[in-house]
Tab-separated table of C-alpha atoms and ligand atoms in Angstrom:
chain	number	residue	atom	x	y	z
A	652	UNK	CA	23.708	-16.017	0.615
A	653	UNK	CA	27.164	-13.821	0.176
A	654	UNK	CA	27.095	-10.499	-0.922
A	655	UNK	CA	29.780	-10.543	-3.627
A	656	UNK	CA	29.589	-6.210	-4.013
A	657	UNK	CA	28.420	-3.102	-2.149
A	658	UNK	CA	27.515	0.213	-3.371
A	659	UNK	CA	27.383	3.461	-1.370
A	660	UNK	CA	26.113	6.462	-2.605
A	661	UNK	CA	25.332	9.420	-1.405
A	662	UNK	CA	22.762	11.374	-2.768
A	663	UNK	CA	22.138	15.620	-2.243
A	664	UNK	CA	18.138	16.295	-2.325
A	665	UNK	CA	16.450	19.465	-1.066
A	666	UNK	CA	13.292	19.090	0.935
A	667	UNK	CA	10.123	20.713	-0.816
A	668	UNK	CA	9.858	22.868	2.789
A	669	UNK	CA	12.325	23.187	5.406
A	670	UNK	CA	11.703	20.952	8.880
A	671	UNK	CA	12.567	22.643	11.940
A	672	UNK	CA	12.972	20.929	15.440
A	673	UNK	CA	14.128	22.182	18.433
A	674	UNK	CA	17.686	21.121	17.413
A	675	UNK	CA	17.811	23.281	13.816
A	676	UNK	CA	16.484	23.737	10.238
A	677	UNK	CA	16.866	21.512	8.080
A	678	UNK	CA	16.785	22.788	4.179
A	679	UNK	CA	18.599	19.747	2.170
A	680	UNK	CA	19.163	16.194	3.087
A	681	UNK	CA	22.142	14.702	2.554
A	682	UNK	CA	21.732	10.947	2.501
A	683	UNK	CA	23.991	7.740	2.269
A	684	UNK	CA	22.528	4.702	-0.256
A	685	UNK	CA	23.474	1.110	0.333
A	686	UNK	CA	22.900	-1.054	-2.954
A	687	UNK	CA	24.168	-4.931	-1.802
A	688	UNK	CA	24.152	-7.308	-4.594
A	689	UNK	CA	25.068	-11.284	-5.004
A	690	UNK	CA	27.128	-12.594	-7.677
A	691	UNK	CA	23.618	-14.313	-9.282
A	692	UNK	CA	22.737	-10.234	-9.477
A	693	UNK	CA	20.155	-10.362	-6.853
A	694	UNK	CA	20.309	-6.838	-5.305
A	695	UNK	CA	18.943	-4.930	-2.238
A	696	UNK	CA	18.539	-1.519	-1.228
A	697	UNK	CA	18.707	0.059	2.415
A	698	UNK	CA	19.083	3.979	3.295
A	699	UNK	CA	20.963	5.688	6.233
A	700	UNK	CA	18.652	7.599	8.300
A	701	UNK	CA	21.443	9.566	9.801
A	702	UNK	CA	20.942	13.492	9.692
A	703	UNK	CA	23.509	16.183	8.378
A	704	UNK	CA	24.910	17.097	11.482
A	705	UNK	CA	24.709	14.953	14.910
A	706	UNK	CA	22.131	16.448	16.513
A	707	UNK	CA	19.315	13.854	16.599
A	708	UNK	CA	21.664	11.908	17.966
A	709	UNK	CA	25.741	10.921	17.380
A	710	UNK	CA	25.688	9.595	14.028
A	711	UNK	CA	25.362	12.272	11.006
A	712	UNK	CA	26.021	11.282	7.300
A	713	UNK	CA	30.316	11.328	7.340
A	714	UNK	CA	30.415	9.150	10.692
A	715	UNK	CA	28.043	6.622	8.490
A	716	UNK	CA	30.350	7.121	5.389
A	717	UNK	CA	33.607	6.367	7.303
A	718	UNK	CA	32.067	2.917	9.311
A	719	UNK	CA	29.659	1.594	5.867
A	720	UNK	CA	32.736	2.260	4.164
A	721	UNK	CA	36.010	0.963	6.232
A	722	UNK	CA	34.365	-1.187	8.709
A	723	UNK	CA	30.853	-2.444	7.948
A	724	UNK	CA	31.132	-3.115	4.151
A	725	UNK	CA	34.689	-5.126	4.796
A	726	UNK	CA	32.513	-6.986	7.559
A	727	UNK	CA	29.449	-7.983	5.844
A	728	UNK	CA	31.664	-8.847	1.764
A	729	UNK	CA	31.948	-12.365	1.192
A	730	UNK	CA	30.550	-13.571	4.395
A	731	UNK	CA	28.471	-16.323	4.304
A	732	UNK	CA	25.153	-15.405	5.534
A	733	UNK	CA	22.583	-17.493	6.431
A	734	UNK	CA	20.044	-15.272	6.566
A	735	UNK	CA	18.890	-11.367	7.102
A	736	UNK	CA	17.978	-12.347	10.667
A	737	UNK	CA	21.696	-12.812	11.516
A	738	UNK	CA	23.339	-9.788	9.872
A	739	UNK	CA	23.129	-7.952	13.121
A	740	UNK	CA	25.709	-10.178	15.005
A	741	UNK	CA	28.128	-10.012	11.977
A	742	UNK	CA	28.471	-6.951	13.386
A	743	UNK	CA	28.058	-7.164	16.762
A	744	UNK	CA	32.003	-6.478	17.765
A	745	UNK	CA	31.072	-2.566	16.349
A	746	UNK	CA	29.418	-0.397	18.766
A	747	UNK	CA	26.965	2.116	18.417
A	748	UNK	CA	26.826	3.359	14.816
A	749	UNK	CA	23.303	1.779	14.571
A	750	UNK	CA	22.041	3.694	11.763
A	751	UNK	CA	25.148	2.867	9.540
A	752	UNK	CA	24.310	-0.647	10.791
A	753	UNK	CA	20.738	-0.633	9.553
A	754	UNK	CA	21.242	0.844	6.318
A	755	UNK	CA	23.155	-2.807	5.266
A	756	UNK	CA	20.900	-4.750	7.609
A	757	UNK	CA	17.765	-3.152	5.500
A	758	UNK	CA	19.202	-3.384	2.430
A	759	UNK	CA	20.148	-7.587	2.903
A	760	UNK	CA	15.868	-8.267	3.963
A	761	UNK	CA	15.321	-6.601	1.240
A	762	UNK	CA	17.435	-8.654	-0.859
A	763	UNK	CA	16.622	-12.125	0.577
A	764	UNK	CA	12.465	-11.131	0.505
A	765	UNK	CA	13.195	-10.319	-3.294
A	766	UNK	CA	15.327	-13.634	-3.439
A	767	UNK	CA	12.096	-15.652	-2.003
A	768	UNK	CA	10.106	-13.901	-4.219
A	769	UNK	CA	7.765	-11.736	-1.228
A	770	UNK	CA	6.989	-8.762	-0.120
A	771	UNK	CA	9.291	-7.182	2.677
A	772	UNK	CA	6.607	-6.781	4.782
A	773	UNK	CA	4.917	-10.359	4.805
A	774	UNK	CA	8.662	-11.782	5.472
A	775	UNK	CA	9.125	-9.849	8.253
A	776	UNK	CA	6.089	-10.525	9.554
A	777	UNK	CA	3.318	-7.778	8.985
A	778	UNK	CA	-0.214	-8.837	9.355
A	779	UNK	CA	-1.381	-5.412	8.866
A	780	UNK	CA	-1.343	-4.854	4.771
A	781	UNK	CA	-2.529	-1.140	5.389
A	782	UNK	CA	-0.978	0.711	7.725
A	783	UNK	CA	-2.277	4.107	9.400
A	784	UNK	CA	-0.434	7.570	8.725
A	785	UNK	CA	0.011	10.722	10.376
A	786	UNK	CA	2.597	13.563	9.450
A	787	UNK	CA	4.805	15.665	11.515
A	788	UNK	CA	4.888	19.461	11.197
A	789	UNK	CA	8.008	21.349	12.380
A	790	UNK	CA	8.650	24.700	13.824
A	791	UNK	CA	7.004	27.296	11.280
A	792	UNK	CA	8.199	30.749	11.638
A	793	UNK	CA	4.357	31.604	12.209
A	794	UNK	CA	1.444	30.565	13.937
A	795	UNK	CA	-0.310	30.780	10.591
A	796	UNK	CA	1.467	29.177	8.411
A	797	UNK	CA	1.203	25.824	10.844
A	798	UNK	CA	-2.633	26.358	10.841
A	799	UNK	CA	-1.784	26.339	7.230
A	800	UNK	CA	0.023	23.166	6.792
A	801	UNK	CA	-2.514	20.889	9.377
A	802	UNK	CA	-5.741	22.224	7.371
A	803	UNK	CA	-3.585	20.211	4.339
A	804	UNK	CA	-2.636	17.335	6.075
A	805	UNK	CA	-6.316	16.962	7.641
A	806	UNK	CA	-7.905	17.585	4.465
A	807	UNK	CA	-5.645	14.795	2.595
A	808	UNK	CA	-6.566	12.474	5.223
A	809	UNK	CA	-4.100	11.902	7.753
A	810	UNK	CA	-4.867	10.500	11.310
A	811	UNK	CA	-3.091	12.577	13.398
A	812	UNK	CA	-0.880	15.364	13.521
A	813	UNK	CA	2.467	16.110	15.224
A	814	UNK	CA	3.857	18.980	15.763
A	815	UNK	CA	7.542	19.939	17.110
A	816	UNK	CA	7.283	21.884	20.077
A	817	UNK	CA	10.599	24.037	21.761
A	818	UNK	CA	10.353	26.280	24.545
A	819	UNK	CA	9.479	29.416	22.150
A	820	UNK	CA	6.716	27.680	20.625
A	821	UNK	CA	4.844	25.391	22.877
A	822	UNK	CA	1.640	25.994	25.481
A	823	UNK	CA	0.207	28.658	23.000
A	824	UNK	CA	0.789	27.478	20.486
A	825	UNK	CA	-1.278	24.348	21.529
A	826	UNK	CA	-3.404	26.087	22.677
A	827	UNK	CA	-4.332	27.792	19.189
A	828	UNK	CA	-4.280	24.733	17.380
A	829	UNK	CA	-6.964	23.051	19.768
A	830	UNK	CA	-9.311	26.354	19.750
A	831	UNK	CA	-8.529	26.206	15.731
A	832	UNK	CA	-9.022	22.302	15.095
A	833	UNK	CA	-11.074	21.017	18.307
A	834	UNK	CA	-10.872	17.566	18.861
A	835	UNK	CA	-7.868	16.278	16.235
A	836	UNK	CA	-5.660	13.517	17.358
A	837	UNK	CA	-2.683	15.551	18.278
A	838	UNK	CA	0.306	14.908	20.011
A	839	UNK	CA	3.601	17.221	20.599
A	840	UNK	CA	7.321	16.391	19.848
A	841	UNK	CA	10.053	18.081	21.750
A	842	UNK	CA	13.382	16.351	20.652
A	843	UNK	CA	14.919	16.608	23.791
A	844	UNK	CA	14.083	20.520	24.787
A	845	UNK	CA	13.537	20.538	28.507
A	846	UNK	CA	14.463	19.106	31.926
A	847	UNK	CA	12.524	18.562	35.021
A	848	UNK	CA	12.786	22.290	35.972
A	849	UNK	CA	10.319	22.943	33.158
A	850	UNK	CA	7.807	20.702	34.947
A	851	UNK	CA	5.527	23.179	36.014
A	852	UNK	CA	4.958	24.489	31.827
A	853	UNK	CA	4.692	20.495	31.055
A	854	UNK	CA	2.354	19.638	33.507
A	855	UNK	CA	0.227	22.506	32.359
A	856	UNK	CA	0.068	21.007	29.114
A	857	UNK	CA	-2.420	18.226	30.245
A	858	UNK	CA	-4.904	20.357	29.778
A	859	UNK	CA	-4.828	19.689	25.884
A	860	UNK	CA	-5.952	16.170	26.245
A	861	UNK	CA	-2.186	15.226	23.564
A	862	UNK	CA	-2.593	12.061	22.370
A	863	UNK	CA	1.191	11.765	23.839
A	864	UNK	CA	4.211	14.081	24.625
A	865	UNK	CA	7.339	12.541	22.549
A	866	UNK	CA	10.953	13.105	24.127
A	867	UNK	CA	10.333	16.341	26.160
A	868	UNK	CA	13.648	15.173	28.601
A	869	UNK	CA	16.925	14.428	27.705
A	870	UNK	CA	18.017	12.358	24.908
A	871	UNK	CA	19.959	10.089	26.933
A	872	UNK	CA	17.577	9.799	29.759
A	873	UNK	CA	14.575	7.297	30.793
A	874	UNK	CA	15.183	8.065	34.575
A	875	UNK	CA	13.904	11.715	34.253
A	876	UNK	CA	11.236	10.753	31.981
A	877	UNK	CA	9.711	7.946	34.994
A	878	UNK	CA	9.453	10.656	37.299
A	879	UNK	CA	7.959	13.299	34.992
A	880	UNK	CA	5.151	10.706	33.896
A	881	UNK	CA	4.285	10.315	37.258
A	882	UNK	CA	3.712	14.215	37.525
A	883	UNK	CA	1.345	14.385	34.352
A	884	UNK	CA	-1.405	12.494	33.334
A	885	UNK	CA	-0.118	13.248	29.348
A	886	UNK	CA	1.545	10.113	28.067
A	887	UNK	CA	4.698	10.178	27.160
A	888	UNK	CA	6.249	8.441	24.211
A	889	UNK	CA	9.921	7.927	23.864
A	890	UNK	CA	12.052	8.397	20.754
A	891	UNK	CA	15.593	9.016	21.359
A	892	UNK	CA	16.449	7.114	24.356
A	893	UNK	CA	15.614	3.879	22.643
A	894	UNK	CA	18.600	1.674	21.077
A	895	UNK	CA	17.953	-1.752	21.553
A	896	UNK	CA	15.140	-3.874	23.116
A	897	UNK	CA	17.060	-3.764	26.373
A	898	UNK	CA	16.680	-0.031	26.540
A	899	UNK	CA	12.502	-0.226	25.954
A	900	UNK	CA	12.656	-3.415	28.306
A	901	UNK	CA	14.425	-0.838	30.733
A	902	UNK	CA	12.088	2.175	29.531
A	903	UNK	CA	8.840	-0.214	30.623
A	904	UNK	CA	10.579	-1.498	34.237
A	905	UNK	CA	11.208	1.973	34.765
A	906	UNK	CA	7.863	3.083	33.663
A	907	UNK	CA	9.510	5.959	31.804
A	908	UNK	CA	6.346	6.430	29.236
A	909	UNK	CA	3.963	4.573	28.021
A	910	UNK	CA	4.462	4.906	24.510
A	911	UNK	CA	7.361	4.024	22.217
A	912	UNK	CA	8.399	6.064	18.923
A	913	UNK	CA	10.167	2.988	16.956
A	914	UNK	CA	12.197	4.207	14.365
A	915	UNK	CA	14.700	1.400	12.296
A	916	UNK	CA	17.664	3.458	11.787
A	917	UNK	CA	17.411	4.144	15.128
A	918	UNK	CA	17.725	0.319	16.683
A	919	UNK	CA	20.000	-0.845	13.876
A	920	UNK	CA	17.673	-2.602	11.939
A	921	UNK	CA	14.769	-5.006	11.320
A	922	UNK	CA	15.735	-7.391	13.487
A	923	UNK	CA	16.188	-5.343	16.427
A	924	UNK	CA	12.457	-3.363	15.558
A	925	UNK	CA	10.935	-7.051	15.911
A	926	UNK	CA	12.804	-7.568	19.297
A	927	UNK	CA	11.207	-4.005	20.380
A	928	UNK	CA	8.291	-4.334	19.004
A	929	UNK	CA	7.747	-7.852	20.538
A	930	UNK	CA	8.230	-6.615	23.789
A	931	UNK	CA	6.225	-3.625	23.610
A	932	UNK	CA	3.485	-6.253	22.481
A	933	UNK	CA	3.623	-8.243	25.410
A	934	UNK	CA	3.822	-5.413	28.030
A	935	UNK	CA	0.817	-3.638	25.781
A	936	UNK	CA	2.876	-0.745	25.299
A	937	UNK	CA	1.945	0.501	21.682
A	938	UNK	CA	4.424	1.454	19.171
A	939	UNK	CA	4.686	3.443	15.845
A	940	UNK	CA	7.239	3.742	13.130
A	941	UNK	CA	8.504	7.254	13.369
A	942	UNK	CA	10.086	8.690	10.353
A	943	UNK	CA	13.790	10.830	9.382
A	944	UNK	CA	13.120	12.436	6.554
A	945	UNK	CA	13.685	9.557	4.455
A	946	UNK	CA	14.056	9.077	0.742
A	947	UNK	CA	11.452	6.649	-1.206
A	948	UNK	CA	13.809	3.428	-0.096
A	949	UNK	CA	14.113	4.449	3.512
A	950	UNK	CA	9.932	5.129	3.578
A	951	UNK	CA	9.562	1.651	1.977
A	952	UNK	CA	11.370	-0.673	4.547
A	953	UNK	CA	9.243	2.282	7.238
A	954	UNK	CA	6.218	0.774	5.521
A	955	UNK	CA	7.380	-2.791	5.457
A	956	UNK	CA	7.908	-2.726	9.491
A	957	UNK	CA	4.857	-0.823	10.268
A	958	UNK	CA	2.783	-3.603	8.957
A	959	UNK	CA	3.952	-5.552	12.254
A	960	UNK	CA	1.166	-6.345	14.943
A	961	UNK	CA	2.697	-3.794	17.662
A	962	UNK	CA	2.531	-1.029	15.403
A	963	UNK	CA	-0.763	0.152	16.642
A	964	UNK	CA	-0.812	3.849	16.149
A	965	UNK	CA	-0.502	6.232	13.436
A	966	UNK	CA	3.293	6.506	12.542
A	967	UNK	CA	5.031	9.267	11.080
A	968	UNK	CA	5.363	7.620	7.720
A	969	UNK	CA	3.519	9.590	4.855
A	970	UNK	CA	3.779	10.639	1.428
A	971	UNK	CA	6.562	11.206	-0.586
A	972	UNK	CA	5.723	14.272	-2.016
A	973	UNK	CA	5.312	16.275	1.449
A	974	UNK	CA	9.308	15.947	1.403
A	975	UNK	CA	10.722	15.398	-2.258
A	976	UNK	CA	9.481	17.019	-5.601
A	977	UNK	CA	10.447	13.718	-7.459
A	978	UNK	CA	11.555	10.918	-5.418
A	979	UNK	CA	13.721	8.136	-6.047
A	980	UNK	CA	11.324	5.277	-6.292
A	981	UNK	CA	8.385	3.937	-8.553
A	982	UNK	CA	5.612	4.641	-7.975
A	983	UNK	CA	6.282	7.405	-5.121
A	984	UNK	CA	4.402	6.349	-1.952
A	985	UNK	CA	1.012	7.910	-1.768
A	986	UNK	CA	-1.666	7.909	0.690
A	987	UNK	CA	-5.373	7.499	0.436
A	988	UNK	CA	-8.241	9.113	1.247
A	989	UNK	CA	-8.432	7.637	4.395
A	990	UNK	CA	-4.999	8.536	5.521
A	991	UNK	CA	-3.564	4.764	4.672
A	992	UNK	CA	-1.039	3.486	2.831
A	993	UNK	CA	-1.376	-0.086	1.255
A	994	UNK	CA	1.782	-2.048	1.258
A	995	UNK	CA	2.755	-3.632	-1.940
A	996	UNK	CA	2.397	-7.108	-3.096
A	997	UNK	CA	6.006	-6.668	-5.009
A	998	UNK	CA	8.873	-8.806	-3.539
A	999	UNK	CA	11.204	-7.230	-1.630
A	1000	UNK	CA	10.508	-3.027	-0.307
A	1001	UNK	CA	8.171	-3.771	-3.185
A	1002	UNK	CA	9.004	-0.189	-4.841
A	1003	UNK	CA	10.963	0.173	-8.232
A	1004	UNK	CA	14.457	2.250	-7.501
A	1005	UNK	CA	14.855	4.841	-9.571
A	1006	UNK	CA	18.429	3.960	-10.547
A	1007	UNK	CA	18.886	7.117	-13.473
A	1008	UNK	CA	17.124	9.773	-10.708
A	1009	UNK	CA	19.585	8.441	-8.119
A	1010	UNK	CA	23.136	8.740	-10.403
A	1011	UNK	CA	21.722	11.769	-11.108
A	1012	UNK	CA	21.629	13.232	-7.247
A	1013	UNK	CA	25.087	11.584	-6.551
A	1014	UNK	CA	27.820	13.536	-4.826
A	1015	UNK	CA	29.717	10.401	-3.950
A	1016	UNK	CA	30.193	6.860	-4.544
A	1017	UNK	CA	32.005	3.921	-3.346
A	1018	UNK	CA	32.159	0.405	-4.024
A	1019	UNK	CA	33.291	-2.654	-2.095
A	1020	UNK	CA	33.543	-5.484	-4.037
A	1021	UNK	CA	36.198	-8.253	-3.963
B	775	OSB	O1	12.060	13.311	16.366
B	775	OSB	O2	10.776	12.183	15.139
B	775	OSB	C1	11.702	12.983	15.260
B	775	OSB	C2	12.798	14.223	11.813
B	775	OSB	C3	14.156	14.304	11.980
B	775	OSB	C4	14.695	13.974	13.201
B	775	OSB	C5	13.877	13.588	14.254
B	775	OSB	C6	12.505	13.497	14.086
B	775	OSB	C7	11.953	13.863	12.849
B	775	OSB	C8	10.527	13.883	12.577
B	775	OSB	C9	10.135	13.794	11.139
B	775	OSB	O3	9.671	14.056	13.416
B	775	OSB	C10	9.366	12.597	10.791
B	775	OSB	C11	9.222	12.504	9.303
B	775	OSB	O4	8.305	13.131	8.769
B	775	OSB	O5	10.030	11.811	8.658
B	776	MG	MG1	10.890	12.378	17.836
């Protein structure tokens, strides 16, 4: 295939409740669209999971403007490419920048599953056509108010609950929630908000039986995080450390958790989430698609991967309308009873883009065509 025209646009939507971490608050998203098309008219659609300001990690929405726009889009324009599978070493001569990279690398499966006529999911693999959700809950400015927000997310079904944790709202704050919701899956996410002198507070945090503890260390570090897992019996699961399969193939040698928080923007792509999640399946370390906020097209490929063998545990990938008040696909993605979501049988992310919703949330747009 060649892709004959690409479309960025970026897109303003404010969340239906802010999401705090311990790196900020986050009110509105601001997020970068990638529409790739052929010159038949066969289209695809991938999103840029890169936050507002670089805090997650180095990318934030104008680094992924600047390299879709000047150096990706010129890279990936009139290439012949023989399939989605190989997008990722057209691009290989760019370092880093792995969410811009995903959010054309997305947006091309999409277009060749649509172009075979199957779902995203089956042709990247999934065997799993239902896929298990939890949510994450952020920082709320009371102890209340989360009890609040996990008797909702229990009560519409989801498997497990995460909650952000930060030095001024951790052990307690556990604590509560266990006395309050006994014997919930539950598992804490720090983002990165202490080091090993905090190990005494960490260690004491065993005795809340987490499902996991996700990135309490550094987010460049899987050297710290071997020697705090063998100080507590808590698994840990790793999110930001985690670029490529050489890091988790690293992570495991090093025994630096025993859990992995896969996330596509993340890794730069599909292709790189099946090299993790290949490797995580032979080593038996599980995996689970973690989640950025993400707009409808961004949840969809989420879904699409999470159907993938590895993915054993309840991701972080749930329904639109705990972030958005309308989102930009058809139908937005719901949940059942049961705290699943089905994939869809539709070619491609299998999800109709709302095209009029999404000119309509614009703030830029730029096109590459030639
Ligand atoms: O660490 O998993 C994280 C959101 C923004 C940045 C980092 C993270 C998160 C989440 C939210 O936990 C997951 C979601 O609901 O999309
Ligand atoms: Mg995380």
């Amino acid at each position: 295939m060649k892709i004959s025209r690409i479309e960025l646009i970026e897109i303003k939507m404010p969340l239906v409740h802010f999401f705090e971490t311990s790196f900020g608050r986050t009110y509105e998203r601001r997020i970068i669209l990638a529409r790739v098309e052929t010159a038949n008219g066969a289209e695809g659609w991938g999103e840029c999971t890169a936050g507002e300001t670089p805090s997650y990690c180095e990318e934030w929405t104008e680094s992924c403007w600047a390299i879709l726009k000047d150096i990706l889009s010129p890279m990936i324009l009139n290439r012949e490419i023989e399939s989605a599978a190989q997008v990722w070493d057209l691009m290989r001569k760019i370092r880093g920048n792995r969410m811009a990279k995903a959010t054309l690398e997305t947006a091309i499966w999409d277009l060749e599953a649509k172009q075979l006529n199957v779902p995203l999911w089956k042709h990247l693999g999934g065997v799993n056509r239902e896929i298990d959700c939890g949510v994450s809950i952020g920082i709320q400015d009371s102890v209340e108010q989360l009890f609040e927000k996990i008797q909702t997310e229990l009560d519409a079904g989801y498997k497990r609950i995460k909650i952000k944790i930060a030095p001024h709202w951790d052990y307690e704050v556990i604590r509560r929630v266990r006395e309050r919701f006994g014997d919930i899956l539950l598992m804490g996410d720090a983002n990165s908000a202490y080091t090993l002198e905090d190990i005494d507070l960490l260690k004491s945090l065993d005795e809340f039986d987490l499902m996991m503890l996700e990135q309490p260390l550094a987010h460049d570090d899987i050297v710290d995080h071997a020697k705090l897992q063998q100080a507590i019996k808590t698994p840990i699961c790793l999110d930001e450390p985690i670029h490529s399969a050489d890091d988790a193939r690293k992570a495991i040698e090093l025994k630096s958790g025993k859990i992995i928080n896969l996330k596509n923007g993340r890794v730069g792509g599909h292709s790189e989430s099946k090299r993790i999640e290949a490797i995580c399946r032979e080593n038996s370390i599980p995996v689970w698609c973690g989640g950025m906020l993400e707009s409808g097209i961004g949840r969809a490929h989420n879904i699409a991967i999470s159907t993938l063998a590895g993915y054993t545990l309840p991701g972080d990938v749930s329904a639109s309308k705990r972030y958005w008040r309308e989102d930009i696909i058809e139908p937005a993605v719901e949940v059942t009873k049961e705290g699943a979501i089905i994939a869809s049988e539709k070619p491609g992310i299998g999800f109709e883009v709302k095209r009029d919703r999404i000119d309509k949330l614009a703030v830029r747009r730029v096109e590459t065509n030639g």
